[in-house]
Amino acid sequence: MARSISARQDRSGDGRVKAVLGPTNTGKTHLAIERLCAHSSGAIGFPLRLLAREVYDRVCAIKGADRVALITGEERIEPKHARWLLCTAEAMPTSADLAFVALDEAQLGADRERGHVFTDRLLHTRGREETMILGSATLEPMVRSLVPEAEIVGRPRFSTLSHAGARKLSRIPPRSAIVAFSAEQVYAIAEMLRRFRGGAAVVMGALSPETRNRQVSLYQSGEVDYLVATDAIGMGLNLDVQHVAFAGLSKFDGLRQRRLFPAEMAQIAGRAGRHQTDGTFGTLAGTGSHDAEFSAEEVYAIEEHRFAPLTRLFWREADPDCSTIARLIADLERLPDRPELAAAPEAIDLAVLKRLADEPAIASAANSPARVARLWDACRLPDFRQHGADTHARFVARLWDDLKDGQIPGDQVARAIAELDRPDGDIDTLQGRIAAIRSWSYIAQRPDWVLAREEMAARARAAEARLSDALHGRLTERFVNRRTSVLMKKLGPDAGLLPVKVEDDRILVDGEAIGVLAGFRFRVDPAARLADHKLLLAAAERHLPMLLAERASKLTGALVAGEAVDLVLSGSNLDWEGERIARLAPGKSLLAPGLLLDPALSALPLPARRELEQALAGWLEHALQPLDPLRKLEAASRDAAGGPELRALLIRLVEDGGMVPRAGSGVDALSAAQRQLLRRLKVQVGALDIFVPAMLRPAPLAAWRTLQAVRSRNLATPHPAMPPVLALAGKGAPPPGYRSLGKQALRLDMAEKLLHAAHGLRAARGGKPVVLDPALAISMGLATPAYAQLLRQAGFHPIMPHPLPPGAFGPLPPPRWRWRPVRREAPAVRPGAAPAHGAFAALAGLVA
């Protein structure tokens, strides 16, 4: 003990020592930076690498990057002529001749894991001209006892901190930090904030400093209004926080689950209200935690900054005897001889050393003071992965195998870094890789551990940066809904002033997509929650008239110019870009439907609506041009000179799409002059049907189907190619333009062609029964049974051949067909008739 305190403490008289003590937000760190820059050289030791990095950037802006160094276990930036050093407490030089030295958060001397490091720096690290100890007011008794020459300066808090009670998560105000004490709880709260408030930044001790900085920037920039963090937030992060909400008041400290000490509560709560802005703290209601309420004593202590003073600091020999492993362990476990100091609990570096000392191969290899010192250096590698002493000891053992006889080859380090340098995976996977990379960063920073040290250190830093970028992206993707965040912050009385624009039919509010314009309808982004729909609609509704007017103008211009547009008749609807913009309604006549604009277009100015309506009416007239043959029939039906019989038939043809069955049509009552008029109107009178051949095409039938939809009649969809023969799936009505023949349907003009051929052959035989060759029907694709059914429908009846006489052999003659105006039953095959063969026989058998 005498060697570690007295031998290294006699430099304390070289310069004045000042202890600046007080609660959070007292400007202690800012004062230390000012004093550092006022001296010719100096160093500040911080508890966290990210704090050292933050202050390093500030001092570089003042002194220049070529004269400022950053020294941490994982990162070293040391210009040749650096005079001002920003370090972590473990990495700060203890024997350098510097004009100024400061130690931040010195009360961490009471920390079980790292306290001995801060105690050693408090006792022994001094500046040539000035030394500054920064910390909580609870440290004052320890400073008076251990550093009696120190001048103690108290600093009041710049702002007031007051208790706000318990609030539900939905009631937590913007610019708040919610503190939880497990990663699972942090993730759960951040997920809820993403749903309710657009997201949150996440800060945990397990994140890399780079990722933590990126997440803090996400919050500080105002992109999100909430920060969810573990107690890592309490250590010196300067944030624009107005309220701190505790999700719980207990944590696992490495040994047991315990309630936070009031000083720990104050350290975290003190993040609220920075500089001259007052802050509040409270708890998160509805968490189900039994200890999620502050006691009256705790509230008083936090608000008044009154805490029980520290009565001891943890100490461990900082310069142990490395002659043997046994003496090294004994020195590290030696008890201090002052009551203000307590032996530090077994830290992980000592636990790893003991485990390796039990390995015969390792113990025998550490056979000299230099090797023992090197083994101890290896054991002090931080457990960034937080896997515990056993797992960490195995990693250190492998490291020692490479270090005991020299340095680690550069290619080995490069391979290890390359294996980890993969930005794929989820949040936990990336955190694990970053922790492993930080171990290799620490290894590469050691001056005598790695060949090609600078190159390997640069590779490790680059890999950590890439992984940190990926982790930041995963966190943001999972816990930040940028769209909802933008709307929550900016919606209000000035919602009409938000920058709204359309890109590829997407509506963007302040750069965030909130939905799409489909036709003239605004569709909320389907990825949005149901609870967000009203919010998104409110953001867009004030701008919709202007946006819709622009779209209407473009559509009207394209229609007038005759350009191709995505307009489609779907039933009785007129669709544009898949959305209805108008519907057809009954008009003056069947072939002249009315056009009603969709209510979605009611937001358009009246002139724009009228222009669009006229343009759509012109387009509809062009789309219904295939119905011109029916329009001619409609015009002829109005001419009284045609006679009532013809006019009645024409009206039926118009109403039925240009095709009616002949039976019951009244065509046989027409005069020769009326029949001549039918022919001039290009109406074909067939044996079974009366039809307009021009209507037996896809376009006219599709247009006709649209007009039938206006009358609420659902017709079968016309076949797009209108082939001569169609297969029928069931017993329903055939598509328009076809006659049903059992399992097949035959187009009307093809049916008339077959029947005209049959009647022509019958007329050539003087009306006698004739043999009908089914070859023409088969060439059309019509099956023999369907052809037979067509003949039967037209009044043809088969006459079966007589059977062959006994003893005679050969095929039977084909059946003959006789036409009768009145349908009669077909004759049955006489008993004893020989079975017939061939197409003719099959045809007769099917219709017998």
Coordinates of N, CA and C in Angstrom, one line a residue, residues 41-215:
S41 N -0.8 22.3 -22.2 CA -1.0 20.9 -22.5 C -1.9 20.3 -21.5
G42 N -2.5 19.2 -21.7 CA -3.4 18.6 -20.7 C -4.1 17.4 -21.2
A43 N -4.8 16.8 -20.3 CA -5.6 15.6 -20.6 C -6.8 15.5 -19.7
I44 N -7.9 15.0 -20.2 CA -9.1 14.7 -19.5 C -9.5 13.2 -19.6
G45 N -9.8 12.6 -18.5 CA -10.2 11.2 -18.5 C -11.7 11.1 -18.3
F46 N -12.4 10.4 -19.2 CA -13.8 10.3 -19.2 C -14.3 8.8 -19.0
P47 N -15.5 8.6 -18.5 CA -15.9 7.3 -18.2 C -16.3 6.5 -19.5
L48 N -16.6 7.2 -20.6 CA -17.0 6.5 -21.8 C -16.3 7.0 -23.0
R49 N -16.1 6.1 -23.9 CA -15.4 6.4 -25.2 C -16.2 7.5 -26.0
L50 N -17.5 7.4 -26.0 CA -18.3 8.3 -26.8 C -18.2 9.7 -26.2
L51 N -18.0 9.9 -24.9 CA -17.8 11.2 -24.3 C -16.5 11.7 -24.7
A52 N -15.5 10.9 -24.6 CA -14.1 11.3 -25.0 C -14.1 11.8 -26.5
R53 N -14.9 11.0 -27.3 CA -14.9 11.4 -28.7 C -15.7 12.7 -28.9
E54 N -16.7 12.9 -28.2 CA -17.5 14.2 -28.3 C -16.6 15.4 -27.9
V55 N -15.9 15.3 -26.8 CA -15.1 16.4 -26.4 C -13.9 16.5 -27.3
Y56 N -13.4 15.4 -27.9 CA -12.3 15.5 -28.8 C -12.6 16.4 -30.0
D57 N -13.8 16.2 -30.5 CA -14.3 17.0 -31.7 C -14.4 18.4 -31.3
R58 N -14.8 18.7 -30.1 CA -14.9 20.1 -29.7 C -13.5 20.8 -29.5
V59 N -12.6 20.1 -28.9 CA -11.3 20.6 -28.7 C -10.5 20.7 -30.1
C60 N -10.8 19.8 -31.0 CA -10.1 19.9 -32.3 C -10.6 21.2 -33.0
A61 N -11.9 21.6 -32.8 CA -12.4 22.8 -33.4 C -11.7 24.0 -32.8
I62 N -11.2 23.9 -31.6 CA -10.5 25.1 -31.0 C -9.0 25.1 -31.2
K63 N -8.4 23.9 -31.1 CA -6.9 23.8 -31.1 C -6.4 23.3 -32.5
G64 N -7.2 22.7 -33.3 CA -6.7 22.1 -34.5 C -6.5 20.6 -34.3
A65 N -6.9 19.8 -35.3 CA -6.8 18.3 -35.2 C -5.4 17.8 -35.1
D66 N -4.4 18.6 -35.6 CA -3.0 18.1 -35.6 C -2.4 18.3 -34.2
R67 N -3.1 18.9 -33.2 CA -2.5 19.1 -31.9 C -3.3 18.5 -30.8
V68 N -4.3 17.7 -31.2 CA -5.2 17.0 -30.2 C -5.3 15.5 -30.5
A69 N -5.2 14.8 -29.4 CA -5.2 13.3 -29.4 C -6.4 12.7 -28.8
L70 N -6.8 11.6 -29.4 CA -7.9 10.8 -28.8 C -7.3 9.4 -28.4
I71 N -7.4 9.1 -27.1 CA -6.8 7.8 -26.6 C -7.8 7.0 -25.9
T72 N -8.3 5.9 -26.5 CA -9.2 5.0 -25.8 C -8.6 3.6 -26.0
G73 N -9.3 2.7 -25.4 CA -8.8 1.3 -25.5 C -9.0 0.8 -27.0
E74 N -10.0 1.3 -27.7 CA -10.3 0.8 -29.0 C -9.8 1.8 -30.1
E75 N -9.5 3.0 -29.8 CA -9.3 4.0 -30.9 C -8.2 4.9 -30.4
R76 N -7.2 5.1 -31.2 CA -6.1 6.0 -30.8 C -5.8 6.9 -32.0
I77 N -6.0 8.2 -31.8 CA -5.6 9.2 -32.8 C -4.6 10.1 -32.2
E78 N -3.3 9.9 -32.5 CA -2.2 10.5 -31.8 C -1.3 11.2 -32.8
P79 N -1.6 12.5 -33.1 CA -0.7 13.2 -34.0 C 0.7 13.4 -33.3
K80 N 1.7 13.6 -34.1 CA 3.0 13.6 -33.6 C 3.2 14.7 -32.5
H81 N 2.6 15.9 -32.7 CA 2.8 17.0 -31.8 C 1.6 17.3 -31.0
A82 N 0.8 16.2 -30.7 CA -0.4 16.4 -29.9 C 0.0 16.9 -28.5
R83 N -0.8 17.9 -28.0 CA -0.5 18.4 -26.6 C -1.8 18.4 -25.8
W84 N -2.9 18.1 -26.3 CA -4.1 18.0 -25.5 C -4.7 16.7 -25.8
L85 N -4.9 15.9 -24.7 CA -5.3 14.5 -24.8 C -6.7 14.3 -24.3
L86 N -7.6 13.6 -25.0 CA -8.9 13.3 -24.5 C -9.0 11.8 -24.5
C87 N -9.2 11.2 -23.3 CA -9.0 9.8 -23.0 C -10.2 9.2 -22.2
T88 N -10.2 7.9 -22.3 CA -11.0 7.2 -21.3 C -10.2 7.0 -20.0
A89 N -10.8 6.8 -18.9 CA -10.1 6.8 -17.6 C -9.1 5.7 -17.6
E90 N -9.4 4.5 -18.2 CA -8.4 3.4 -18.2 C -7.2 3.8 -19.1
A91 N -7.4 4.5 -20.2 CA -6.4 4.7 -21.2 C -5.6 6.0 -20.9
M92 N -6.0 6.9 -20.0 CA -5.3 8.1 -19.8 C -3.9 7.9 -19.2
P93 N -2.9 8.6 -19.7 CA -1.5 8.5 -19.2 C -1.5 8.9 -17.8
T94 N -0.8 8.1 -17.0 CA -0.7 8.5 -15.5 C 0.7 9.1 -15.2
S95 N 1.6 9.1 -16.1 CA 2.9 9.6 -15.7 C 3.4 10.7 -16.7
A96 N 2.6 11.1 -17.6 CA 3.0 12.1 -18.6 C 3.1 13.5 -17.9
D97 N 4.0 14.3 -18.4 CA 4.3 15.6 -17.9 C 3.3 16.6 -18.6
L98 N 2.1 16.8 -18.0 CA 1.1 17.6 -18.6 C 0.8 18.8 -17.7
A99 N 0.5 19.9 -18.2 CA 0.2 21.1 -17.4 C -1.2 20.9 -16.7
F100 N -2.1 20.3 -17.3 CA -3.5 20.2 -16.8 C -3.9 18.7 -16.9
V101 N -4.6 18.3 -15.8 CA -5.2 16.9 -15.8 C -6.6 17.1 -15.2
A102 N -7.6 16.4 -15.8 CA -8.9 16.4 -15.2 C -9.5 15.0 -15.2
L103 N -10.3 14.6 -14.2 CA -11.0 13.3 -14.2 C -12.4 13.6 -14.1
D104 N -13.2 13.1 -15.0 CA -14.7 13.3 -15.1 C -15.4 12.2 -14.4
E105 N -16.5 12.5 -13.7 CA -17.3 11.5 -13.1 C -16.5 10.7 -12.1
A106 N -15.8 11.4 -11.2 CA -14.9 10.7 -10.3 C -15.6 9.9 -9.2
Q107 N -16.9 10.1 -9.0 CA -17.7 9.3 -8.1 C -17.8 7.9 -8.5
L108 N -17.4 7.6 -9.7 CA -17.4 6.2 -10.2 C -16.3 5.3 -9.5
G109 N -15.5 6.0 -8.6 CA -14.6 5.2 -7.8 C -15.4 4.3 -6.9
A110 N -16.7 4.5 -6.7 CA -17.5 3.5 -5.9 C -18.2 2.4 -6.8
D111 N -17.9 2.4 -8.1 CA -18.4 1.4 -9.0 C -17.7 0.0 -8.7
R112 N -18.4 -1.1 -8.7 CA -17.9 -2.4 -8.3 C -16.9 -2.9 -9.4
E113 N -17.2 -2.6 -10.7 CA -16.3 -3.1 -11.7 C -15.2 -2.3 -12.1
R114 N -15.4 -1.0 -12.2 CA -14.3 0.0 -12.7 C -13.9 0.9 -11.6
G115 N -14.4 0.9 -10.4 CA -14.1 1.8 -9.4 C -12.7 2.0 -9.0
H116 N -11.9 0.9 -9.0 CA -10.5 0.9 -8.7 C -9.7 1.8 -9.6
V117 N -10.1 1.8 -10.9 CA -9.4 2.7 -11.9 C -9.6 4.1 -11.6
F118 N -10.9 4.6 -11.3 CA -11.1 6.0 -11.0 C -10.5 6.4 -9.7
T119 N -10.5 5.4 -8.7 CA -9.8 5.7 -7.4 C -8.3 6.0 -7.7
D120 N -7.7 5.1 -8.5 CA -6.3 5.3 -8.7 C -6.0 6.7 -9.4
R121 N -6.8 7.0 -10.4 CA -6.6 8.3 -11.1 C -6.9 9.5 -10.1
L122 N -7.8 9.3 -9.2 CA -8.1 10.4 -8.2 C -6.9 10.5 -7.3
L123 N -6.3 9.5 -6.9 CA -5.2 9.5 -6.0 C -3.9 10.0 -6.6
H124 N -3.6 9.6 -7.8 CA -2.2 9.7 -8.3 C -2.1 10.5 -9.6
T125 N -3.1 10.7 -10.4 CA -2.9 11.4 -11.7 C -3.0 12.9 -11.4
R126 N -1.9 13.6 -11.7 CA -1.9 15.1 -11.4 C -1.3 15.8 -12.6
G127 N -1.8 17.1 -12.7 CA -1.2 18.0 -13.7 C -0.1 18.8 -13.1
R128 N 0.8 19.3 -14.0 CA 1.9 20.0 -13.5 C 1.5 21.4 -12.9
E129 N 0.5 22.0 -13.5 CA 0.0 23.3 -13.0 C -1.4 23.2 -12.4
E130 N -2.2 22.3 -12.8 CA -3.6 22.3 -12.3 C -4.2 20.9 -12.5
T131 N -4.9 20.4 -11.5 CA -5.6 19.2 -11.5 C -7.1 19.5 -11.1
M132 N -8.0 18.9 -11.9 CA -9.4 19.1 -11.6 C -10.1 17.8 -11.5
I133 N -10.8 17.6 -10.4 CA -11.6 16.4 -10.1 C -13.1 16.8 -10.3
L134 N -13.8 16.2 -11.2 CA -15.2 16.5 -11.5 C -16.1 15.3 -11.0
G135 N -17.2 15.6 -10.3 CA -18.0 14.6 -9.9 C -19.2 15.0 -9.1
S136 N -19.9 14.1 -8.5 CA -21.1 14.4 -7.7 C -20.7 14.9 -6.4
A137 N -21.6 15.7 -5.7 CA -21.4 16.2 -4.4 C -21.2 15.1 -3.4
T138 N -21.7 13.9 -3.7 CA -21.5 12.8 -2.7 C -20.1 12.4 -2.6
L139 N -19.2 12.9 -3.5 CA -17.8 12.5 -3.4 C -17.0 13.4 -2.4
E140 N -17.6 14.5 -1.9 CA -16.9 15.5 -1.1 C -16.1 14.9 0.1
P141 N -16.8 14.0 0.9 CA -16.0 13.4 2.0 C -14.8 12.7 1.6
M142 N -14.9 11.9 0.5 CA -13.7 11.2 0.0 C -12.6 12.1 -0.4
V143 N -13.0 13.2 -1.1 CA -11.9 14.1 -1.6 C -11.3 14.8 -0.4
R144 N -12.0 15.2 0.7 CA -11.4 15.8 1.8 C -10.5 14.9 2.5
S145 N -10.8 13.6 2.5 CA -10.0 12.6 3.2 C -8.8 12.2 2.4
L146 N -9.0 11.9 1.1 CA -7.9 11.3 0.3 C -7.1 12.3 -0.4
V147 N -7.7 13.5 -0.7 CA -6.9 14.6 -1.3 C -7.1 15.8 -0.5
P148 N -6.5 15.9 0.7 CA -6.8 17.0 1.6 C -6.3 18.3 1.0
E149 N -5.4 18.3 0.1 CA -4.9 19.6 -0.4 C -5.9 20.2 -1.5
A150 N -6.9 19.4 -1.9 CA -7.8 19.9 -2.9 C -8.7 21.0 -2.4
E151 N -8.9 22.0 -3.3 CA -9.9 23.0 -3.1 C -11.3 22.5 -3.7
I152 N -12.3 22.5 -2.8 CA -13.6 22.0 -3.2 C -14.5 23.2 -3.6
V153 N -15.0 23.1 -4.8 CA -15.9 24.1 -5.3 C -17.2 23.4 -5.7
G154 N -18.3 23.9 -5.1 CA -19.6 23.4 -5.4 C -20.3 24.2 -6.5
R155 N -21.0 23.6 -7.3 CA -21.7 24.3 -8.4 C -23.2 23.9 -8.4
P156 N -24.0 24.9 -8.4 CA -25.5 24.7 -8.4 C -26.0 24.2 -9.8
R157 N -27.1 23.5 -9.8 CA -27.7 23.1 -11.1 C -28.2 24.4 -11.8
F158 N -28.1 24.4 -13.1 CA -28.5 25.6 -13.9 C -30.1 25.7 -13.9
S159 N -30.7 24.5 -13.8 CA -32.2 24.5 -14.0 C -32.8 23.7 -12.9
T160 N -34.1 23.8 -12.8 CA -34.9 23.1 -11.7 C -35.3 21.7 -12.3
L161 N -35.3 20.7 -11.4 CA -35.7 19.4 -11.7 C -36.9 19.1 -10.8
S162 N -38.0 18.7 -11.3 CA -39.2 18.5 -10.4 C -39.9 17.2 -10.8
H163 N -40.6 16.6 -9.9 CA -41.3 15.4 -10.0 C -42.6 15.6 -10.7
A164 N -43.0 14.8 -11.7 CA -44.2 14.9 -12.5 C -45.2 13.8 -12.3
G165 N -44.8 12.8 -11.4 CA -45.7 11.7 -11.2 C -45.6 10.6 -12.3
A166 N -46.6 9.7 -12.2 CA -46.7 8.6 -13.2 C -47.6 9.0 -14.3
R167 N -47.2 8.6 -15.5 CA -47.9 8.8 -16.7 C -47.9 7.6 -17.6
K168 N -49.1 7.4 -18.3 CA -49.1 6.3 -19.3 C -48.2 6.7 -20.5
L169 N -47.8 5.7 -21.2 CA -46.9 5.9 -22.4 C -47.6 6.9 -23.4
S170 N -48.9 6.8 -23.6 CA -49.6 7.6 -24.5 C -49.6 9.1 -24.0
R171 N -49.3 9.3 -22.7 CA -49.4 10.7 -22.2 C -48.0 11.3 -22.0
I172 N -47.0 10.5 -22.3 CA -45.6 11.1 -22.2 C -45.4 12.2 -23.2
P173 N -45.0 13.4 -22.8 CA -44.9 14.5 -23.7 C -43.7 14.3 -24.7
P174 N -43.7 15.0 -25.8 CA -42.6 15.0 -26.7 C -41.3 15.5 -26.0
R175 N -40.2 15.2 -26.6 CA -38.8 15.5 -26.1 C -38.6 14.8 -24.8
S176 N -39.0 13.6 -24.7 CA -38.9 12.8 -23.4 C -38.0 11.6 -23.7
A177 N -37.3 11.2 -22.6 CA -36.5 10.0 -22.6 C -37.2 9.0 -21.6
I178 N -37.4 7.7 -22.1 CA -37.9 6.7 -21.3 C -36.8 5.7 -21.0
V179 N -36.6 5.5 -19.7 CA -35.4 4.7 -19.2 C -35.9 3.3 -18.8
A180 N -35.4 2.2 -19.3 CA -35.7 0.9 -18.9 C -34.4 0.2 -18.6
F181 N -34.5 -1.0 -18.0 CA -33.3 -1.6 -17.5 C -33.1 -3.0 -18.0
S182 N -33.6 -3.3 -19.2 CA -33.3 -4.5 -20.0 C -33.6 -4.2 -21.4
A183 N -32.8 -4.9 -22.3 CA -33.0 -4.7 -23.7 C -34.4 -5.1 -24.2
E184 N -35.0 -6.1 -23.6 CA -36.3 -6.5 -24.0 C -37.3 -5.4 -23.7
Q185 N -37.2 -4.8 -22.5 CA -38.1 -3.7 -22.2 C -37.9 -2.5 -23.1
V186 N -36.6 -2.2 -23.4 CA -36.3 -1.1 -24.3 C -37.0 -1.3 -25.6
Y187 N -36.9 -2.6 -26.2 CA -37.4 -2.9 -27.5 C -39.0 -2.7 -27.4
A188 N -39.6 -3.3 -26.4 CA -41.0 -3.2 -26.3 C -41.6 -1.8 -26.2
I189 N -40.9 -0.9 -25.5 CA -41.4 0.5 -25.4 C -41.2 1.2 -26.7
A190 N -40.0 0.9 -27.3 CA -39.7 1.6 -28.6 C -40.7 1.1 -29.7
E191 N -41.2 -0.1 -29.6 CA -42.2 -0.6 -30.6 C -43.5 0.1 -30.4
M192 N -43.9 0.3 -29.1 CA -45.1 1.0 -28.8 C -45.1 2.5 -29.3
L193 N -43.9 3.1 -29.0 CA -43.8 4.5 -29.5 C -43.8 4.6 -31.0
R194 N -43.3 3.6 -31.7 CA -43.4 3.6 -33.1 C -44.8 3.6 -33.6
R195 N -45.6 2.8 -32.9 CA -47.0 2.8 -33.3 C -47.8 4.0 -33.0
F196 N -47.5 4.6 -31.8 CA -48.4 5.7 -31.3 C -47.8 7.1 -31.6
R197 N -46.5 7.2 -31.7 CA -45.8 8.5 -31.9 C -44.8 8.6 -33.0
G198 N -44.8 7.6 -33.9 CA -43.9 7.7 -35.0 C -42.5 7.1 -34.8
G199 N -42.2 6.7 -33.5 CA -40.9 6.1 -33.3 C -40.1 6.7 -32.2
A200 N -38.9 6.1 -32.0 CA -38.0 6.6 -31.0 C -36.6 6.2 -31.3
A201 N -35.7 7.0 -30.8 CA -34.3 6.6 -30.9 C -34.0 5.6 -29.7
V202 N -33.0 4.8 -29.9 CA -32.7 3.8 -28.9 C -31.2 3.9 -28.5
V203 N -31.0 4.0 -27.2 CA -29.6 4.1 -26.7 C -29.4 3.0 -25.6
M204 N -28.5 2.1 -25.8 CA -28.1 1.1 -24.8 C -26.6 1.0 -24.7
G205 N -26.2 0.5 -23.6 CA -24.8 0.3 -23.4 C -24.2 -0.7 -24.4
A206 N -25.0 -1.7 -24.9 CA -24.5 -2.7 -25.8 C -24.3 -2.2 -27.2
L207 N -24.8 -1.0 -27.5 CA -24.5 -0.4 -28.8 C -23.1 0.1 -28.9
S208 N -22.6 0.1 -30.1 CA -21.3 0.7 -30.3 C -21.4 2.2 -30.2
P209 N -20.3 2.9 -29.8 CA -20.3 4.4 -29.7 C -20.8 5.0 -31.0
E210 N -20.4 4.5 -32.1 CA -20.9 5.1 -33.4 C -22.4 5.0 -33.5
T211 N -22.9 3.8 -33.2 CA -24.4 3.7 -33.3 C -25.1 4.5 -32.3
R212 N -24.6 4.6 -31.1 CA -25.2 5.4 -30.1 C -25.2 6.9 -30.5
N213 N -24.1 7.3 -31.1 CA -24.1 8.7 -31.6 C -25.1 9.0 -32.7
R214 N -25.3 8.0 -33.6 CA -26.2 8.1 -34.7 C -27.7 8.1 -34.1
Q215 N -27.9 7.3 -33.1 CA -29.3 7.3 -32.6 C -29.5 8.6 -31.8

